[in-house]
């Protein structure tokens, strides 16, 4: 009998944090860890933490009833590139979530997410494709999050915040809540530095740091 095959795409830091979650999730569904592999375009070893590492072409060649991949790479632009490649080859987006993630009412989560341990998504939230919420991050009520958005660990995203596609929010950043009908907006591709306290809108493409967060000026 041909079985489905599951992949954690990316065998570096991010992928090694996602693999145990993926393994546990499959185990819960009664799926053997032998059906789970790392995929990496530049593999450094044949095996990482006991799990096989395949090149993408090898992953496609193995006989399988279906292929699923979670894109475990923090760079959202790389995730988008790989999502396009996977879709073209019939590899299905796979969401991996830790068993202790808390999801409250009316949360629409797009395909291919990674929700790390201790993540909380409260109520009435919209989230796009291939979202990463790393350890201890939360998303509060009425937030709207775009595609390929990345939260490093411990991001505190308060209510009524809109985050556009490809934004990257650094570890420990705090985003002040917006108002109903007047959200605080973090623009497309913006970068919020580690520990920043965001109190007002961040323009698309900007990098902000500090408390209160201000544009980062390179010298
Ligand atoms: N990678 C890949 N295909 C790509 C880009 C990256 O397979 O198009 C792999 C890369 O070889 C590396 C991992 O993804 O193993 C990214 O690792 P990195 O440490 O740069 O990022 P992180 O794991 O922190 O997201």
Short mmCIF file of C-alpha atoms and ligand atoms in Angstrom, two decimals:
data_model
loop_
_atom_site.label_atom_id
_atom_site.label_comp_id
_atom_site.label_asym_id
_atom_site.label_seq_id
_atom_site.Cartn_x
_atom_site.Cartn_y
_atom_site.Cartn_z
CA UNK A 1 0.00 0.00 0.00
CA UNK A 2 1.37 3.42 -0.89
CA UNK A 3 1.35 5.86 1.99
CA UNK A 4 1.42 9.65 2.21
CA UNK A 5 4.76 11.35 2.77
CA UNK A 6 5.31 14.38 4.99
CA UNK A 7 8.18 16.87 4.89
CA UNK A 8 9.63 19.60 7.01
CA UNK A 9 11.20 21.78 4.32
CA UNK A 10 14.37 23.35 5.75
CA UNK A 11 16.76 21.36 7.95
CA UNK A 12 18.41 24.25 9.75
CA UNK A 13 17.43 26.09 12.97
CA UNK A 14 13.80 26.67 12.16
CA UNK A 15 13.28 23.20 10.72
CA UNK A 16 14.87 21.49 13.71
CA UNK A 17 12.36 23.30 15.92
CA UNK A 18 9.44 22.26 13.75
CA UNK A 19 10.40 18.59 13.24
CA UNK A 20 9.53 17.39 16.78
CA UNK A 21 6.14 19.11 16.52
CA UNK A 22 5.54 17.48 13.13
CA UNK A 23 6.52 14.07 14.49
CA UNK A 24 4.21 14.44 17.50
CA UNK A 25 1.34 15.63 15.33
CA UNK A 26 1.67 12.62 13.02
CA UNK A 27 2.03 10.24 15.95
CA UNK A 28 -1.25 11.59 17.31
CA UNK A 29 -2.85 10.72 13.93
CA UNK A 30 -1.32 7.24 13.98
CA UNK A 31 1.17 8.03 11.19
CA UNK A 32 4.66 6.54 11.43
CA UNK A 33 7.74 8.80 11.69
CA UNK A 34 9.19 6.81 8.78
CA UNK A 35 6.77 8.77 6.58
CA UNK A 36 8.35 12.03 7.75
CA UNK A 37 11.52 13.55 6.30
CA UNK A 38 13.44 16.77 6.13
CA UNK A 39 13.74 18.31 2.67
CA UNK A 40 16.58 20.71 2.03
CA UNK A 41 18.07 22.11 -1.18
CA UNK A 42 21.54 22.24 0.37
CA UNK A 43 21.65 19.32 2.79
CA UNK A 44 24.60 19.20 5.16
CA UNK A 45 23.96 15.64 6.34
CA UNK A 46 21.96 12.56 5.37
CA UNK A 47 20.20 12.64 8.71
CA UNK A 48 19.42 15.37 11.25
CA UNK A 49 18.21 14.49 14.75
CA UNK A 50 17.35 10.98 13.60
CA UNK A 51 15.27 12.07 10.60
CA UNK A 52 16.26 11.53 6.96
CA UNK A 53 17.23 14.59 4.90
CA UNK A 54 16.26 14.48 1.22
CA UNK A 55 16.82 16.87 -1.62
CA UNK A 56 13.59 18.15 -3.12
CA UNK A 57 13.96 16.00 -6.26
CA UNK A 58 14.40 12.89 -4.09
CA UNK A 59 11.30 13.82 -2.10
CA UNK A 60 9.33 13.95 -5.35
CA UNK A 61 10.71 10.62 -6.55
CA UNK A 62 9.72 8.49 -3.56
CA UNK A 63 6.52 6.62 -4.19
CA UNK A 64 3.74 8.19 -2.14
CA UNK A 65 -0.04 8.49 -2.25
CA UNK A 66 0.29 12.23 -1.47
CA UNK A 67 3.01 14.66 -0.44
CA UNK A 68 2.68 17.31 2.25
CA UNK A 69 5.27 19.90 3.26
CA UNK A 70 5.50 22.51 5.97
CA UNK A 71 7.89 25.30 5.01
CA UNK A 72 10.12 25.64 8.05
CA UNK A 73 12.27 28.57 6.97
CA UNK A 74 11.97 31.91 8.76
CA UNK A 75 12.47 34.04 5.64
CA UNK A 76 9.00 34.72 4.23
CA UNK A 77 10.28 35.43 0.72
CA UNK A 78 11.92 32.00 0.62
CA UNK A 79 8.69 30.44 1.90
CA UNK A 80 6.77 32.07 -0.94
CA UNK A 81 9.25 30.81 -3.53
CA UNK A 82 9.05 27.28 -2.13
CA UNK A 83 5.25 27.42 -1.83
CA UNK A 84 5.01 28.18 -5.54
CA UNK A 85 7.39 25.33 -6.34
CA UNK A 86 5.50 22.87 -4.13
CA UNK A 87 2.12 23.86 -5.58
CA UNK A 88 3.43 23.27 -9.12
CA UNK A 89 4.50 19.76 -8.11
CA UNK A 90 1.32 18.84 -6.28
CA UNK A 91 2.96 18.99 -2.83
CA UNK A 92 0.28 20.07 -0.41
CA UNK A 93 0.77 22.78 2.21
CA UNK A 94 0.85 21.30 5.70
CA UNK A 95 0.12 23.10 8.96
CA UNK A 96 2.10 21.99 11.99
CA UNK A 97 1.00 23.13 15.44
CA UNK A 98 2.24 22.27 18.91
CA UNK A 99 -0.23 20.34 21.03
CA UNK A 100 -0.50 23.16 23.58
CA UNK A 101 -1.42 25.93 21.12
CA UNK A 102 -4.55 27.76 22.29
CA UNK A 103 -6.99 28.83 19.55
CA UNK A 104 -10.15 30.62 20.65
CA UNK A 105 -13.30 31.53 18.67
CA UNK A 106 -13.55 32.38 14.97
CA UNK A 107 -9.91 32.06 13.97
CA UNK A 108 -9.32 31.67 10.23
CA UNK A 109 -5.81 30.32 9.78
CA UNK A 110 -4.41 29.99 6.25
CA UNK A 111 -2.69 26.88 4.95
CA UNK A 112 0.87 25.89 5.80
CA UNK A 113 1.22 27.56 9.20
CA UNK A 114 3.73 26.77 11.92
CA UNK A 115 2.43 27.37 15.44
CA UNK A 116 5.14 26.70 18.01
CA UNK A 117 4.64 25.72 21.65
CA UNK A 118 2.74 28.16 23.88
CA UNK A 119 1.30 30.19 21.00
CA UNK A 120 -2.13 31.69 21.62
CA UNK A 121 -4.53 32.95 18.96
CA UNK A 122 -7.50 34.57 20.68
CA UNK A 123 -10.81 35.39 18.98
CA UNK A 124 -11.99 36.82 15.65
CA UNK A 125 -8.68 36.67 13.85
CA UNK A 126 -7.82 36.33 10.15
CA UNK A 127 -4.41 34.95 9.19
CA UNK A 128 -3.05 34.31 5.69
CA UNK A 129 -0.91 31.54 4.22
CA UNK A 130 2.34 30.16 5.63
CA UNK A 131 2.27 32.13 8.88
CA UNK A 132 4.97 31.38 11.45
CA UNK A 133 4.27 32.07 15.11
CA UNK A 134 7.31 31.10 17.10
CA UNK A 135 7.46 30.13 20.80
CA UNK A 136 5.22 32.04 23.22
CA UNK A 137 3.86 34.47 20.63
CA UNK A 138 0.27 35.62 20.78
CA UNK A 139 -2.22 37.26 18.45
CA UNK A 140 -5.04 39.10 20.21
CA UNK A 141 -8.62 39.77 19.10
CA UNK A 142 -9.62 41.25 15.75
CA UNK A 143 -6.17 41.12 14.16
CA UNK A 144 -5.75 40.63 10.42
CA UNK A 145 -2.47 39.06 9.34
CA UNK A 146 -1.40 38.64 5.71
CA UNK A 147 0.54 35.93 3.88
CA UNK A 148 4.10 34.80 4.72
CA UNK A 149 4.21 36.78 7.96
CA UNK A 150 6.82 35.68 10.51
CA UNK A 151 6.76 36.11 14.28
CA UNK A 152 10.01 35.34 16.12
CA UNK A 153 9.58 34.07 19.71
CA UNK A 154 7.48 36.02 22.24
CA UNK A 155 5.83 38.50 19.89
CA UNK A 156 2.94 40.23 21.61
CA UNK A 157 0.49 41.32 18.96
CA UNK A 158 -2.38 43.11 20.69
CA UNK A 159 -5.92 43.58 19.43
CA UNK A 160 -7.04 45.37 16.26
CA UNK A 161 -3.67 45.19 14.54
CA UNK A 162 -3.25 44.59 10.80
CA UNK A 163 0.00 43.07 9.59
CA UNK A 164 0.50 42.95 5.84
CA UNK A 165 2.21 40.24 3.76
CA UNK A 166 5.84 39.37 4.38
CA UNK A 167 6.28 41.44 7.54
CA UNK A 168 8.83 40.08 10.03
CA UNK A 169 8.33 40.75 13.73
CA UNK A 170 11.43 40.24 15.89
CA UNK A 171 11.70 38.42 19.20
CA UNK A 172 9.95 40.03 22.14
CA UNK A 173 8.41 42.86 20.12
CA UNK A 174 5.21 44.35 21.52
CA UNK A 175 2.63 45.84 19.17
CA UNK A 176 0.19 48.29 20.70
CA UNK A 177 -3.47 47.61 20.11
CA UNK A 178 -5.35 49.55 17.48
CA UNK A 179 -8.96 50.64 17.62
CA UNK A 180 -12.02 48.98 16.12
CA UNK A 181 -12.25 50.24 12.54
CA UNK A 182 -8.90 51.99 12.91
CA UNK A 183 -6.28 49.26 13.28
CA UNK A 184 -2.59 49.85 13.89
CA UNK A 185 -1.04 48.79 10.55
CA UNK A 186 2.34 47.19 9.96
CA UNK A 187 2.96 47.50 6.23
CA UNK A 188 3.97 44.92 3.68
CA UNK A 189 7.52 43.64 4.13
CA UNK A 190 8.19 45.78 7.21
CA UNK A 191 10.67 44.55 9.82
CA UNK A 192 10.11 45.15 13.52
CA UNK A 193 13.33 44.76 15.49
CA UNK A 194 13.82 42.53 18.49
CA UNK A 195 12.27 44.04 21.63
CA UNK A 196 10.69 46.96 19.80
CA UNK A 197 7.57 48.59 21.21
CA UNK A 198 5.41 49.56 18.25
CA UNK A 199 3.01 52.37 19.15
CA UNK A 200 2.03 53.64 15.70
CA UNK A 201 1.73 52.45 12.08
CA UNK A 202 4.86 51.13 10.37
CA UNK A 203 5.12 51.93 6.63
CA UNK A 204 5.57 49.13 4.09
CA UNK A 205 9.22 48.12 3.76
CA UNK A 206 10.38 50.06 6.82
CA UNK A 207 12.55 48.68 9.62
CA UNK A 208 11.75 49.98 13.09
CA UNK A 209 13.56 49.44 16.39
CA UNK A 210 13.45 50.61 20.00
CA UNK A 211 10.87 51.90 22.46
CA UNK A 212 8.88 53.61 21.11
CA UNK A 213 9.80 52.00 17.79
CA UNK A 214 11.38 54.38 15.30
CA UNK A 215 12.86 53.92 11.82
CA UNK A 216 16.24 52.25 11.93
CA UNK A 217 18.82 54.48 10.29
CA UNK A 218 21.90 52.73 8.96
CA UNK A 219 25.16 54.70 9.38
N1 LIG B 1 16.84 26.27 2.11
C1 LIG B 1 16.35 25.45 1.11
N2 LIG B 1 15.89 26.05 -0.04
C2 LIG B 1 15.91 27.40 -0.24
C3 LIG B 1 16.41 28.22 0.81
C4 LIG B 1 16.85 27.62 1.97
O1 LIG B 1 16.32 24.25 1.26
O2 LIG B 1 15.49 27.87 -1.30
C5 LIG B 1 17.33 25.65 3.34
C6 LIG B 1 18.80 25.94 3.59
O3 LIG B 1 19.62 25.01 2.90
C7 LIG B 1 18.89 25.84 5.11
C8 LIG B 1 17.51 26.28 5.56
O4 LIG B 1 16.65 26.18 4.44
O5 LIG B 1 19.14 24.52 5.53
C9 LIG B 1 17.47 27.71 6.06
O6 LIG B 1 18.31 27.83 7.13
P1 LIG B 1 18.65 29.20 7.83
O7 LIG B 1 19.54 28.86 8.98
O8 LIG B 1 19.11 30.18 6.81
O9 LIG B 1 17.26 29.75 8.33
P2 LIG B 1 16.23 29.27 9.47
O10 LIG B 1 16.34 27.82 9.68
O11 LIG B 1 16.61 30.04 10.69
O12 LIG B 1 14.93 29.70 8.93
#
